[in-house]
PDB file of C-alpha atoms and ligand atoms in Angstrom:
ATOM      1  CA  MET Y   1     119.298 120.485  97.195  1.00 41.00           C
ATOM      2  CA  SER Y   2     118.629 116.857  97.979  1.00 43.00           C
ATOM      3  CA  GLN Y   3     120.254 116.521 101.399  1.00 43.00           C
ATOM      4  CA  ASN Y   4     117.172 115.100 103.004  1.00 47.00           C
ATOM      5  CA  LEU Y   5     116.500 112.578 100.270  1.00 50.00           C
ATOM      6  CA  GLN Y   6     117.537 109.086 101.059  1.00 52.00           C
ATOM      7  CA  TYR Y   7     118.368 106.442  98.595  1.00 53.00           C
ATOM      8  CA  PRO Y   8     116.734 104.089  98.235  1.00 53.00           C
ATOM      9  CA  PRO Y   9     113.730 106.240  99.087  1.00 58.00           C
ATOM     10  CA  ARG Y  10     111.592 103.552 100.588  1.00 72.00           C
ATOM     11  CA  PHE Y  11     108.235 102.872  99.003  1.00 84.00           C
ATOM     12  CA  TYR Y  12     105.531 103.968 101.388  1.00 92.00           C
ATOM     13  CA  CYS Y  13     101.848 104.243 100.627  1.00 96.00           C
ATOM     14  CA  VAL Y  14      98.589 105.246 102.252  1.00 98.00           C
ATOM     15  CA  TYR Y  15      95.621 102.950 101.691  1.00 97.00           C
ATOM     16  CA  LEU Y  16      91.890 102.649 102.117  1.00 97.00           C
ATOM     17  CA  LEU Y  17      90.577  99.268 103.225  1.00 96.00           C
ATOM     18  CA  ARG Y  18      86.978  98.279 102.793  1.00 95.00           C
ATOM     19  CA  SER Y  19      85.317  95.351 104.492  1.00 93.00           C
ATOM     20  CA  ILE Y  20      83.974  92.910 101.932  1.00 90.00           C
ATOM     21  CA  ALA Y  21      81.239  91.720 104.301  1.00 88.00           C
ATOM     22  CA  LYS Y  22      80.225  95.151 105.657  1.00 91.00           C
ATOM     23  CA  LYS Y  23      80.640  97.595 102.864  1.00 91.00           C
ATOM     24  CA  ASN Y  24      80.315 100.662 105.073  1.00 92.00           C
ATOM     25  CA  SER Y  25      83.335  99.747 107.161  1.00 93.00           C
ATOM     26  CA  PHE Y  26      86.577 101.391 106.146  1.00 94.00           C
ATOM     27  CA  TYR Y  27      90.055 101.702 107.481  1.00 95.00           C
ATOM     28  CA  ILE Y  28      92.791 104.171 106.538  1.00 96.00           C
ATOM     29  CA  GLY Y  29      96.395 103.069 107.048  1.00 96.00           C
ATOM     30  CA  SER Y  30      99.904 103.283 105.663  1.00 96.00           C
ATOM     31  CA  THR Y  31     102.563 100.722 104.853  1.00 95.00           C
ATOM     32  CA  PRO Y  32     105.767 100.022 102.943  1.00 93.00           C
ATOM     33  CA  ASP Y  33     104.253  96.701 101.785  1.00 92.00           C
ATOM     34  CA  PRO Y  34     100.538  96.716 100.897  1.00 93.00           C
ATOM     35  CA  TYR Y  35     100.468  92.998 100.114  1.00 92.00           C
ATOM     36  CA  ARG Y  36     101.848  91.959 103.497  1.00 92.00           C
ATOM     37  CA  ARG Y  37      99.774  94.567 105.285  1.00 93.00           C
ATOM     38  CA  LEU Y  38      96.554  93.279 103.739  1.00 93.00           C
ATOM     39  CA  ARG Y  39      97.390  89.754 104.899  1.00 92.00           C
ATOM     40  CA  GLN Y  40      97.937  91.118 108.403  1.00 92.00           C
ATOM     41  CA  HIS Y  41      94.593  92.903 108.389  1.00 92.00           C
ATOM     42  CA  ASN Y  42      92.913  89.710 107.254  1.00 91.00           C
ATOM     43  CA  GLY Y  43      94.564  87.672 110.007  1.00 88.00           C
ATOM     44  CA  GLU Y  44      96.686  85.546 107.719  1.00 86.00           C
ATOM     45  CA  LEU Y  45      99.876  86.491 109.491  1.00 83.00           C
ATOM     46  CA  ALA Y  46     100.231  85.889 113.201  1.00 75.00           C
ATOM     47  CA  VAL Y  47     101.591  89.336 113.977  1.00 74.00           C
ATOM     48  CA  GLY Y  48     100.411  92.792 112.998  1.00 72.00           C
ATOM     49  CA  GLY Y  49      97.050  94.064 111.877  1.00 68.00           C
ATOM     50  CA  ALA Y  50      95.155  96.842 113.597  1.00 74.00           C
ATOM     51  CA  ASP Y  51      92.732  96.013 116.390  1.00 76.00           C
ATOM     52  CA  ARG Y  52      89.877  97.666 114.628  1.00 78.00           C
ATOM     53  CA  THR Y  53      90.222  95.422 111.580  1.00 81.00           C
ATOM     54  CA  LYS Y  54      90.131  92.295 113.810  1.00 83.00           C
ATOM     55  CA  LYS Y  55      86.542  92.940 114.910  1.00 80.00           C
ATOM     56  CA  ASN Y  56      84.000  90.209 114.290  1.00 78.00           C
ATOM     57  CA  GLY Y  57      82.383  90.131 110.927  1.00 87.00           C
ATOM     58  CA  LEU Y  58      84.583  92.726 109.223  1.00 90.00           C
ATOM     59  CA  ARG Y  59      87.139  90.394 107.663  1.00 90.00           C
ATOM     60  CA  PRO Y  60      88.071  89.876 104.943  1.00 91.00           C
ATOM     61  CA  TRP Y  61      89.212  93.342 103.909  1.00 93.00           C
ATOM     62  CA  GLN Y  62      89.904  94.528 100.412  1.00 93.00           C
ATOM     63  CA  MET Y  63      92.516  97.146  99.653  1.00 94.00           C
ATOM     64  CA  THR Y  64      90.397  99.410  97.475  1.00 95.00           C
ATOM     65  CA  LEU Y  65      92.658 102.412  96.985  1.00 96.00           C
ATOM     66  CA  VAL Y  66      96.337 103.240  97.394  1.00 97.00           C
ATOM     67  CA  VAL Y  67      97.991 106.686  97.371  1.00 96.00           C
ATOM     68  CA  TYR Y  68     101.678 106.453  96.494  1.00 94.00           C
ATOM     69  CA  GLY Y  69     104.646 108.393  95.177  1.00 88.00           C
ATOM     70  CA  PHE Y  70     105.561 109.964  98.529  1.00 88.00           C
ATOM     71  CA  PRO Y  71     109.128 111.248  98.687  1.00 82.00           C
ATOM     72  CA  SER Y  72     109.556 109.895 102.222  1.00 85.00           C
ATOM     73  CA  LYS Y  73     107.919 107.779 104.885  1.00 91.00           C
ATOM     74  CA  THR Y  74     107.317 110.909 106.953  1.00 93.00           C
ATOM     75  CA  SER Y  75     105.274 112.559 104.226  1.00 93.00           C
ATOM     76  CA  ALA Y  76     103.152 109.416 103.856  1.00 95.00           C
ATOM     77  CA  LEU Y  77     102.510 109.313 107.603  1.00 96.00           C
ATOM     78  CA  GLN Y  78     101.532 112.988 107.560  1.00 96.00           C
ATOM     79  CA  PHE Y  79      99.124 112.308 104.725  1.00 97.00           C
ATOM     80  CA  GLU Y  80      97.599 109.337 106.539  1.00 97.00           C
ATOM     81  CA  TYR Y  81      97.133 111.383 109.688  1.00 96.00           C
ATOM     82  CA  ALA Y  82      95.619 114.316 107.808  1.00 95.00           C
ATOM     83  CA  TRP Y  83      93.191 112.027 105.965  1.00 95.00           C
ATOM     84  CA  HIS Y  84      92.195 110.327 109.189  1.00 92.00           C
ATOM     85  CA  TYR Y  85      91.537 113.648 110.909  1.00 91.00           C
ATOM     86  CA  ALA Y  86      90.416 115.532 107.817  1.00 89.00           C
ATOM     87  CA  TYR Y  87      87.727 117.416 109.749  1.00 88.00           C
ATOM     88  CA  GLN Y  88      90.406 119.233 111.728  1.00 88.00           C
ATOM     89  CA  THR Y  89      93.631 119.011 109.728  1.00 90.00           C
ATOM     90  CA  ARG Y  90      95.593 122.189 109.086  1.00 91.00           C
ATOM     91  CA  HIS Y  91      96.156 120.959 105.528  1.00 91.00           C
ATOM     92  CA  ILE Y  92      92.555 121.790 104.599  1.00 90.00           C
ATOM     93  CA  PRO Y  93      91.417 125.408 105.116  1.00 90.00           C
ATOM     94  CA  VAL Y  94      88.529 125.661 107.583  1.00 87.00           C
ATOM     95  CA  LYS Y  95      86.035 126.910 105.006  1.00 88.00           C
ATOM     96  CA  LYS Y  96      86.802 124.045 102.656  1.00 88.00           C
ATOM     97  CA  ARG Y  97      86.437 121.300 105.239  1.00 86.00           C
ATOM     98  CA  ILE Y  98      83.869 118.633 104.573  1.00 86.00           C
ATOM     99  CA  GLY Y  99      82.343 116.590 107.351  1.00 79.00           C
ATOM    100  CA  THR Y 100      82.727 116.734 111.088  1.00 78.00           C
ATOM    101  CA  ARG Y 101      84.216 114.442 113.679  1.00 77.00           C
ATOM    102  CA  ASN Y 102      80.984 112.434 113.631  1.00 70.00           C
ATOM    103  CA  SER Y 103      80.085 112.498 109.978  1.00 63.00           C
ATOM    104  CA  GLY Y 104      83.499 111.316 108.855  1.00 57.00           C
ATOM    105  CA  SER Y 105      82.415 107.781 108.128  1.00 68.00           C
ATOM    106  CA  SER Y 106      80.673 108.311 104.791  1.00 88.00           C
ATOM    107  CA  VAL Y 107      82.760 107.060 101.927  1.00 93.00           C
ATOM    108  CA  HIS Y 108      81.768 110.067  99.803  1.00 94.00           C
ATOM    109  CA  ILE Y 109      83.277 112.322 102.472  1.00 93.00           C
ATOM    110  CA  LYS Y 110      86.398 110.174 102.669  1.00 94.00           C
ATOM    111  CA  ILE Y 111      86.993 110.435  98.948  1.00 95.00           C
ATOM    112  CA  ALA Y 112      86.238 114.188  98.957  1.00 94.00           C
ATOM    113  CA  ASN Y 113      88.777 114.702 101.727  1.00 94.00           C
ATOM    114  CA  LEU Y 114      91.298 112.609  99.873  1.00 95.00           C
ATOM    115  CA  LYS Y 115      90.902 114.899  96.871  1.00 95.00           C
ATOM    116  CA  LEU Y 116      91.293 118.011  99.031  1.00 94.00           C
ATOM    117  CA  LEU Y 117      94.500 116.625 100.518  1.00 95.00           C
ATOM    118  CA  LEU Y 118      95.899 115.694  97.119  1.00 94.00           C
ATOM    119  CA  SER Y 119      95.646 119.383  96.226  1.00 90.00           C
ATOM    120  CA  ALA Y 120      96.815 120.689  99.611  1.00 91.00           C
ATOM    121  CA  HIS Y 121      99.921 122.816  99.630  1.00 86.00           C
ATOM    122  CA  ALA Y 122     102.058 120.243 101.422  1.00 87.00           C
ATOM    123  CA  PHE Y 123     101.070 117.314  99.211  1.00 90.00           C
ATOM    124  CA  GLY Y 124     100.010 118.837  95.904  1.00 85.00           C
ATOM    125  CA  ARG Y 125     103.601 119.301  94.790  1.00 78.00           C
ATOM    126  CA  MET Y 126     104.647 115.692  95.233  1.00 82.00           C
ATOM    127  CA  GLY Y 127     103.134 114.348  92.030  1.00 80.00           C
ATOM    128  CA  LEU Y 128     101.222 111.729  94.007  1.00 89.00           C
ATOM    129  CA  ARG Y 129      99.468 108.901  92.258  1.00 90.00           C
ATOM    130  CA  VAL Y 130      96.296 107.066  93.153  1.00 95.00           C
ATOM    131  CA  ALA Y 131      95.599 103.431  92.319  1.00 94.00           C
ATOM    132  CA  ILE Y 132      91.978 102.300  92.610  1.00 95.00           C
ATOM    133  CA  PHE Y 133      91.174  98.604  92.867  1.00 94.00           C
ATOM    134  CA  GLN Y 134      87.396  98.649  93.235  1.00 93.00           C
ATOM    135  CA  LYS Y 135      84.924  99.916  90.662  1.00 93.00           C
ATOM    136  CA  ALA Y 136      82.518 101.151  93.365  1.00 94.00           C
ATOM    137  CA  ILE Y 137      85.238 103.405  94.788  1.00 96.00           C
ATOM    138  CA  TYR Y 138      86.106 104.679  91.344  1.00 95.00           C
ATOM    139  CA  ASP Y 139      82.403 105.504  90.755  1.00 96.00           C
ATOM    140  CA  ILE Y 140      82.386 107.561  93.954  1.00 96.00           C
ATOM    141  CA  TRP Y 141      85.549 109.325  92.768  1.00 95.00           C
ATOM    142  CA  VAL Y 142      83.828 110.160  89.462  1.00 94.00           C
ATOM    143  CA  VAL Y 143      80.425 111.132  90.928  1.00 94.00           C
ATOM    144  CA  ASN Y 144      82.309 113.615  93.124  1.00 93.00           C
ATOM    145  CA  ARG Y 145      79.368 114.438  95.354  1.00 94.00           C
ATOM    146  CA  TYR Y 146      81.148 117.334  97.086  1.00 93.00           C
ATOM    147  CA  ASN Y 147      82.466 118.876  93.882  1.00 93.00           C
ATOM    148  CA  VAL Y 148      86.101 118.859  94.794  1.00 93.00           C
ATOM    149  CA  ALA Y 149      88.340 119.630  91.856  1.00 89.00           C
ATOM    150  CA  VAL Y 150      91.342 117.326  91.721  1.00 84.00           C
ATOM    151  CA  SER Y 151      94.652 118.732  90.701  1.00 73.00           C
ATOM    152  CA  GLU Y 152      95.541 117.631  87.192  1.00 68.00           C
ATOM    153  CA  SER Y 153      98.832 116.419  88.589  1.00 66.00           C
ATOM    154  CA  VAL Y 154      97.174 113.405  90.197  1.00 76.00           C
ATOM    155  CA  LEU Y 155      97.591 110.320  88.079  1.00 77.00           C
ATOM    156  CA  LEU Y 156      95.063 107.527  88.381  1.00 83.00           C
ATOM    157  CA  LYS Y 157      95.878 103.878  87.907  1.00 86.00           C
ATOM    158  CA  LEU Y 158      92.815 101.642  87.628  1.00 87.00           C
ATOM    159  CA  ASP Y 159      92.694  97.891  88.077  1.00 85.00           C
ATOM    160  CA  PHE Y 160      89.402  96.416  89.294  1.00 87.00           C
ATOM    161  CA  GLU Y 161      88.981  93.064  90.949  1.00 77.00           C
ATOM    162  CA  GLU Y 162      85.280  92.249  91.185  1.00 75.00           C
ATOM    163  CA  ASN Y 163      85.321  88.477  91.475  1.00 79.00           C
ATOM    164  CA  GLN Y 164      83.487  88.173  94.813  1.00 78.00           C
ATOM    165  CA  GLN Y 165      84.509  84.590  95.447  1.00 79.00           C
ATOM    166  CA  LYS Y 166      88.136  85.450  94.913  1.00 76.00           C
ATOM    167  CA  LEU Y 167      87.815  88.464  97.203  1.00 77.00           C
ATOM    168  CA  ILE Y 168      86.169  86.446  99.977  1.00 76.00           C
ATOM    169  CA  GLU Y 169      88.852  83.809  99.757  1.00 73.00           C
ATOM    170  CA  GLY Y 170      91.771  86.130  99.937  1.00 68.00           C
ATOM    171  CA  GLY Y 171      91.118  89.858  99.860  1.00 72.00           C
ATOM    172  CA  ASN Y 172      92.826  91.078  96.710  1.00 87.00           C
ATOM    173  CA  TYR Y 173      96.277  89.667  97.348  1.00 89.00           C
ATOM    174  CA  GLU Y 174      97.139  88.807  93.783  1.00 88.00           C
ATOM    175  CA  GLN Y 175      96.250  92.305  92.731  1.00 89.00           C
ATOM    176  CA  MET Y 176      98.404  93.894  95.428  1.00 91.00           C
ATOM    177  CA  LYS Y 177     101.327  91.653  94.584  1.00 91.00           C
ATOM    178  CA  ALA Y 178     101.063  92.564  90.910  1.00 91.00           C
ATOM    179  CA  PHE Y 179     100.740  96.259  91.791  1.00 92.00           C
ATOM    180  CA  VAL Y 180     103.932  96.310  93.878  1.00 91.00           C
ATOM    181  CA  LYS Y 181     105.779  94.347  91.214  1.00 92.00           C
ATOM    182  CA  SER Y 182     104.694  96.711  88.450  1.00 92.00           C
ATOM    183  CA  LEU Y 183     106.000  99.714  90.398  1.00 90.00           C
ATOM    184  CA  GLU Y 184     109.322  98.017  91.034  1.00 90.00           C
ATOM    185  CA  LYS Y 185     109.592  97.125  87.381  1.00 93.00           C
ATOM    186  CA  GLU Y 186     108.845 100.714  86.349  1.00 91.00           C
ATOM    187  CA  GLU Y 187     111.740 101.950  88.499  1.00 91.00           C
ATOM    188  CA  GLU Y 188     114.057  99.188  87.391  1.00 94.00           C
ATOM    189  CA  ASP Y 189     113.381  99.890  83.709  1.00 96.00           C
ATOM    190  CA  TYR Y 190     113.907 103.613  84.173  1.00 96.00           C
ATOM    191  CA  PHE Y 191     117.280 102.958  85.825  1.00 96.00           C
ATOM    192  CA  GLU Y 192     118.506 100.436  83.234  1.00 97.00           C
ATOM    193  CA  ILE Y 193     117.397 102.575  80.298  1.00 97.00           C
ATOM    194  CA  SER Y 194     119.091 105.639  81.787  1.00 97.00           C
ATOM    195  CA  LEU Y 195     122.376 103.744  81.978  1.00 97.00           C
ATOM    196  CA  GLU Y 196     121.984 102.670  78.353  1.00 97.00           C
ATOM    197  CA  LYS Y 197     121.211 106.198  77.257  1.00 97.00           C
ATOM    198  CA  LEU Y 198     124.284 107.532  78.997  1.00 96.00           C
ATOM    199  CA  GLU Y 199     126.395 104.843  77.361  1.00 95.00           C
ATOM    200  CA  GLU Y 200     125.021 105.711  73.911  1.00 94.00           C
ATOM    201  CA  ASN Y 201     125.321 109.465  74.288  1.00 93.00           C
ATOM    202  CA  ASN Y 202     128.577 110.555  72.687  1.00 91.00           C
ATOM    203  CA  THR Y 203     128.483 114.248  73.439  1.00 93.00           C
ATOM    204  CA  ARG Y 204     127.143 113.963  77.000  1.00 95.00           C
ATOM    205  CA  LYS Y 205     125.979 117.526  77.086  1.00 97.00           C
ATOM    206  CA  CYS Y 206     123.363 118.894  79.469  1.00 97.00           C
ATOM    207  CA  CYS Y 207     120.314 120.030  77.462  1.00 96.00           C
ATOM    208  CA  VAL Y 208     120.055 123.263  79.454  1.00 97.00           C
ATOM    209  CA  CYS Y 209     123.588 124.574  80.103  1.00 97.00           C
ATOM    210  CA  HIS Y 210     125.212 122.619  77.241  1.00 97.00           C
ATOM    211  CA  ARG Y 211     128.210 121.756  79.356  1.00 97.00           C
ATOM    212  CA  VAL Y 212     129.546 118.221  79.348  1.00 97.00           C
ATOM    213  CA  VAL Y 213     128.253 116.207  82.287  1.00 97.00           C
ATOM    214  CA  ASP Y 214     130.324 114.042  84.579  1.00 96.00           C
ATOM    215  CA  GLN Y 215     128.369 111.114  85.976  1.00 95.00           C
ATOM    216  CA  PHE Y 216     130.867 110.602  88.817  1.00 95.00           C
ATOM    217  CA  GLU Y 217     130.487 114.181  89.941  1.00 93.00           C
ATOM    218  CA  ASP Y 218     127.072 115.463  88.868  1.00 95.00           C
ATOM    219  CA  VAL Y 219     123.570 114.260  89.652  1.00 95.00           C
ATOM    220  CA  LEU Y 220     122.093 113.545  86.229  1.00 97.00           C
ATOM    221  CA  GLY Y 221     118.492 113.664  85.092  1.00 97.00           C
ATOM    222  CA  PHE Y 222     117.054 111.522  82.317  1.00 97.00           C
ATOM    223  CA  CYS Y 223     113.850 112.088  80.399  1.00 97.00           C
ATOM    224  CA  ALA Y 224     111.272 109.392  81.189  1.00 94.00           C
ATOM    225  CA  SER Y 225     110.452 108.993  77.509  1.00 94.00           C
ATOM    226  CA  LYS Y 226     112.178 105.830  76.310  1.00 92.00           C
ATOM    227  CA  ASP Y 227     113.155 107.201  72.920  1.00 93.00           C
ATOM    228  CA  CYS Y 228     114.420 110.559  74.088  1.00 96.00           C
ATOM    229  CA  HIS Y 229     118.131 110.890  74.776  1.00 95.00           C
ATOM    230  CA  ALA Y 230     117.972 114.203  76.582  1.00 96.00           C
ATOM    231  CA  LEU Y 231     120.430 114.488  79.447  1.00 97.00           C
ATOM    232  CA  TYR Y 232     120.409 117.069  82.244  1.00 97.00           C
ATOM    233  CA  HIS Y 233     122.146 118.221  85.351  1.00 96.00           C
ATOM    234  CA  VAL Y 234     119.176 117.910  87.706  1.00 95.00           C
ATOM    235  CA  GLN Y 235     119.947 121.368  89.049  1.00 93.00           C
ATOM    236  CA  CYS Y 236     119.741 122.824  85.530  1.00 95.00           C
ATOM    237  CA  TRP Y 237     116.508 120.984  84.814  1.00 94.00           C
ATOM    238  CA  ALA Y 238     115.005 122.100  88.121  1.00 92.00           C
ATOM    239  CA  GLU Y 239     115.751 125.732  87.248  1.00 91.00           C
ATOM    240  CA  GLU Y 240     114.277 125.232  83.796  1.00 91.00           C
ATOM    241  CA  MET Y 241     111.131 123.626  85.219  1.00 88.00           C
ATOM    242  CA  THR Y 242     110.506 126.394  87.744  1.00 84.00           C
ATOM    243  CA  LYS Y 243     111.479 129.463  85.738  1.00 82.00           C
ATOM    244  CA  ASP Y 244     107.916 130.177  84.624  1.00 69.00           C
ATOM    245  CA  VAL Y 245     106.306 129.400  87.933  1.00 65.00           C
ATOM    246  CA  VAL Y 246     104.812 132.518  89.473  1.00 56.00           C
ATOM    247  CA  SER Y 247     106.257 132.964  92.946  1.00 52.00           C
ATOM    248  CA  GLU Y 248     104.029 131.847  95.697  1.00 51.00           C
ATOM    249  CA  PRO Y 249     102.546 133.886  98.536  1.00 48.00           C
ATOM    250  CA  LEU Y 250     105.091 135.131 101.061  1.00 42.00           C
ATOM    251  CA  SER Y 251     104.107 132.684 103.768  1.00 43.00           C
ATOM    252  CA  HIS Y 252     105.219 129.842 101.548  1.00 46.00           C
ATOM    253  CA  SER Y 253     108.364 131.317 100.143  1.00 43.00           C
ATOM    254  CA  VAL Y 254     110.781 130.100 102.789  1.00 43.00           C
ATOM    255  CA  LEU Y 255     112.073 127.216 100.732  1.00 48.00           C
ATOM    256  CA  PRO Y 256     113.328 127.362  97.188  1.00 57.00           C
ATOM    257  CA  LEU Y 257     110.755 126.094  94.771  1.00 66.00           C
ATOM    258  CA  THR Y 258     110.764 122.355  94.202  1.00 74.00           C
ATOM    259  CA  PRO Y 259     109.452 121.554  90.757  1.00 82.00           C
ATOM    260  CA  VAL Y 260     106.346 119.417  90.378  1.00 80.00           C
ATOM    261  CA  LYS Y 261     106.808 118.605  86.732  1.00 83.00           C
ATOM    262  CA  GLY Y 262     108.150 120.128  83.590  1.00 88.00           C
ATOM    263  CA  LYS Y 263     108.609 119.516  79.905  1.00 92.00           C
ATOM    264  CA  CYS Y 264     111.714 117.925  78.498  1.00 96.00           C
ATOM    265  CA  VAL Y 265     113.305 120.643  76.373  1.00 95.00           C
ATOM    266  CA  LYS Y 266     114.120 118.070  73.715  1.00 96.00           C
ATOM    267  CA  CYS Y 267     110.969 115.934  73.267  1.00 97.00           C
ATOM    268  CA  GLN Y 268     108.445 118.158  75.115  1.00 95.00           C
ATOM    269  CA  LYS Y 269     107.172 115.215  77.112  1.00 93.00           C
ATOM    270  CA  VAL Y 270     106.063 116.070  80.634  1.00 89.00           C
ATOM    271  CA  ASN Y 271     108.384 114.648  83.267  1.00 91.00           C
ATOM    272  CA  TRP Y 272     107.404 114.363  86.926  1.00 86.00           C
ATOM    273  CA  TRP Y 273     109.952 115.611  89.382  1.00 86.00           C
ATOM    274  CA  TRP Y 274     109.811 112.914  92.053  1.00 83.00           C
ATOM    275  CA  PRO Y 275     110.188 109.794  89.902  1.00 86.00           C
ATOM    276  CA  MET Y 276     112.898 111.598  87.926  1.00 92.00           C
ATOM    277  CA  ILE Y 277     114.876 112.676  90.993  1.00 90.00           C
ATOM    278  CA  LYS Y 278     114.496 109.248  92.599  1.00 88.00           C
ATOM    279  CA  ASN Y 279     116.021 107.711  89.510  1.00 93.00           C
ATOM    280  CA  SER Y 280     118.759 110.346  89.554  1.00 94.00           C
ATOM    281  CA  MET Y 281     119.630 109.613  93.174  1.00 92.00           C
ATOM    282  CA  ARG Y 282     119.823 105.938  92.408  1.00 92.00           C
ATOM    283  CA  LEU Y 283     122.146 106.565  89.460  1.00 95.00           C
ATOM    284  CA  HIS Y 284     124.251 108.877  91.560  1.00 95.00           C
ATOM    285  CA  GLN Y 285     124.595 106.191  94.210  1.00 93.00           C
ATOM    286  CA  HIS Y 286     125.487 103.670  91.517  1.00 95.00           C
ATOM    287  CA  PHE Y 287     128.302 105.818  90.114  1.00 95.00           C
ATOM    288  CA  THR Y 288     129.545 106.731  93.575  1.00 93.00           C
ATOM    289  CA  GLU Y 289     129.838 103.033  94.366  1.00 93.00           C
ATOM    290  CA  ILE Y 290     131.631 102.171  91.157  1.00 90.00           C
ATOM    291  CA  GLY Y 291     133.950 105.150  91.534  1.00 90.00           C
ATOM    292  CA  ARG Y 292     135.804 106.893  88.756  1.00 88.00           C
ATOM    293  CA  PRO Y 293     138.040 104.446  86.941  1.00 84.00           C
ATOM    294  CA  CYS Y 294     141.739 105.123  87.575  1.00 80.00           C
ATOM    295  CA  ILE Y 295     143.686 106.084  84.511  1.00 71.00           C
ATOM    296  CA  GLU Y 296     147.202 104.771  84.897  1.00 64.00           C
ATOM    297  CA  ASN Y 297     149.934 106.049  82.759  1.00 57.00           C
TER     298      ASN Y 297
HETATM  299 ZN1   ZN F 301     123.518 121.744  82.974  1.00 71.35          ZN
HETATM  300 ZN1   ZN F 302     112.669 114.004  76.430  1.00 71.35          ZN
END
């Protein structure tokens, strides 16, 4: 089920840069490290940075929006490419396409295309999240000039830096640093709390099949709600999450259904598949490394 998942699944995001000096200049890119990447674009690091962002008068750049939560680097690169060439990407049906090769520069079109891609078949199931760091970009998102409905699965994280002096002096480095840290902390907490929950759970029964789980053998799923002690075989939870999903059109039915999200059968809280499975893979790796304790007798 998870053969092509790597642990640790490397963080990889797609971003939208905006020139602070020339507000109609944008740049779409992708990176495993938005903080370092922003410094490269702004010329603070000797190596790296795209040629286009080096042009006179465009620096400094602000990272105004980040799409994250990709299950792999490849999927992030595909998203970046599709966003860049939104006027011709196969991920957006021809009749839904907005803009042409030449009109692609308007920020309203960029945001509309972003929304279309977030709902596209290939990406809409990933539970992607969007962080917006500039109020003006958020306003464009809300105004929604092209009336693109965004899938309810897209979570927004808002954190605006509007201090112009600060931005001119150093893009929005502090913000990007804090953003990366907060994501790492989220994952770290999830992992630690899962270990505690397992430790405290005396019966260790899967909430779906009610069989006792074996952390050295099974891949276990934990509810993201801190107070909920529900425990699952991820396979059982996946089946539970997808059992009510109406099967998709034939052309898409080659692969078994990967869940997007589903309710915890115990606390009813919605759990997102990708963060949950990432945590599960990490736990699995942890227990594989420790190995089953030998019982000598
Ligand atoms: Zn089970
Ligand atoms: Zn729960």
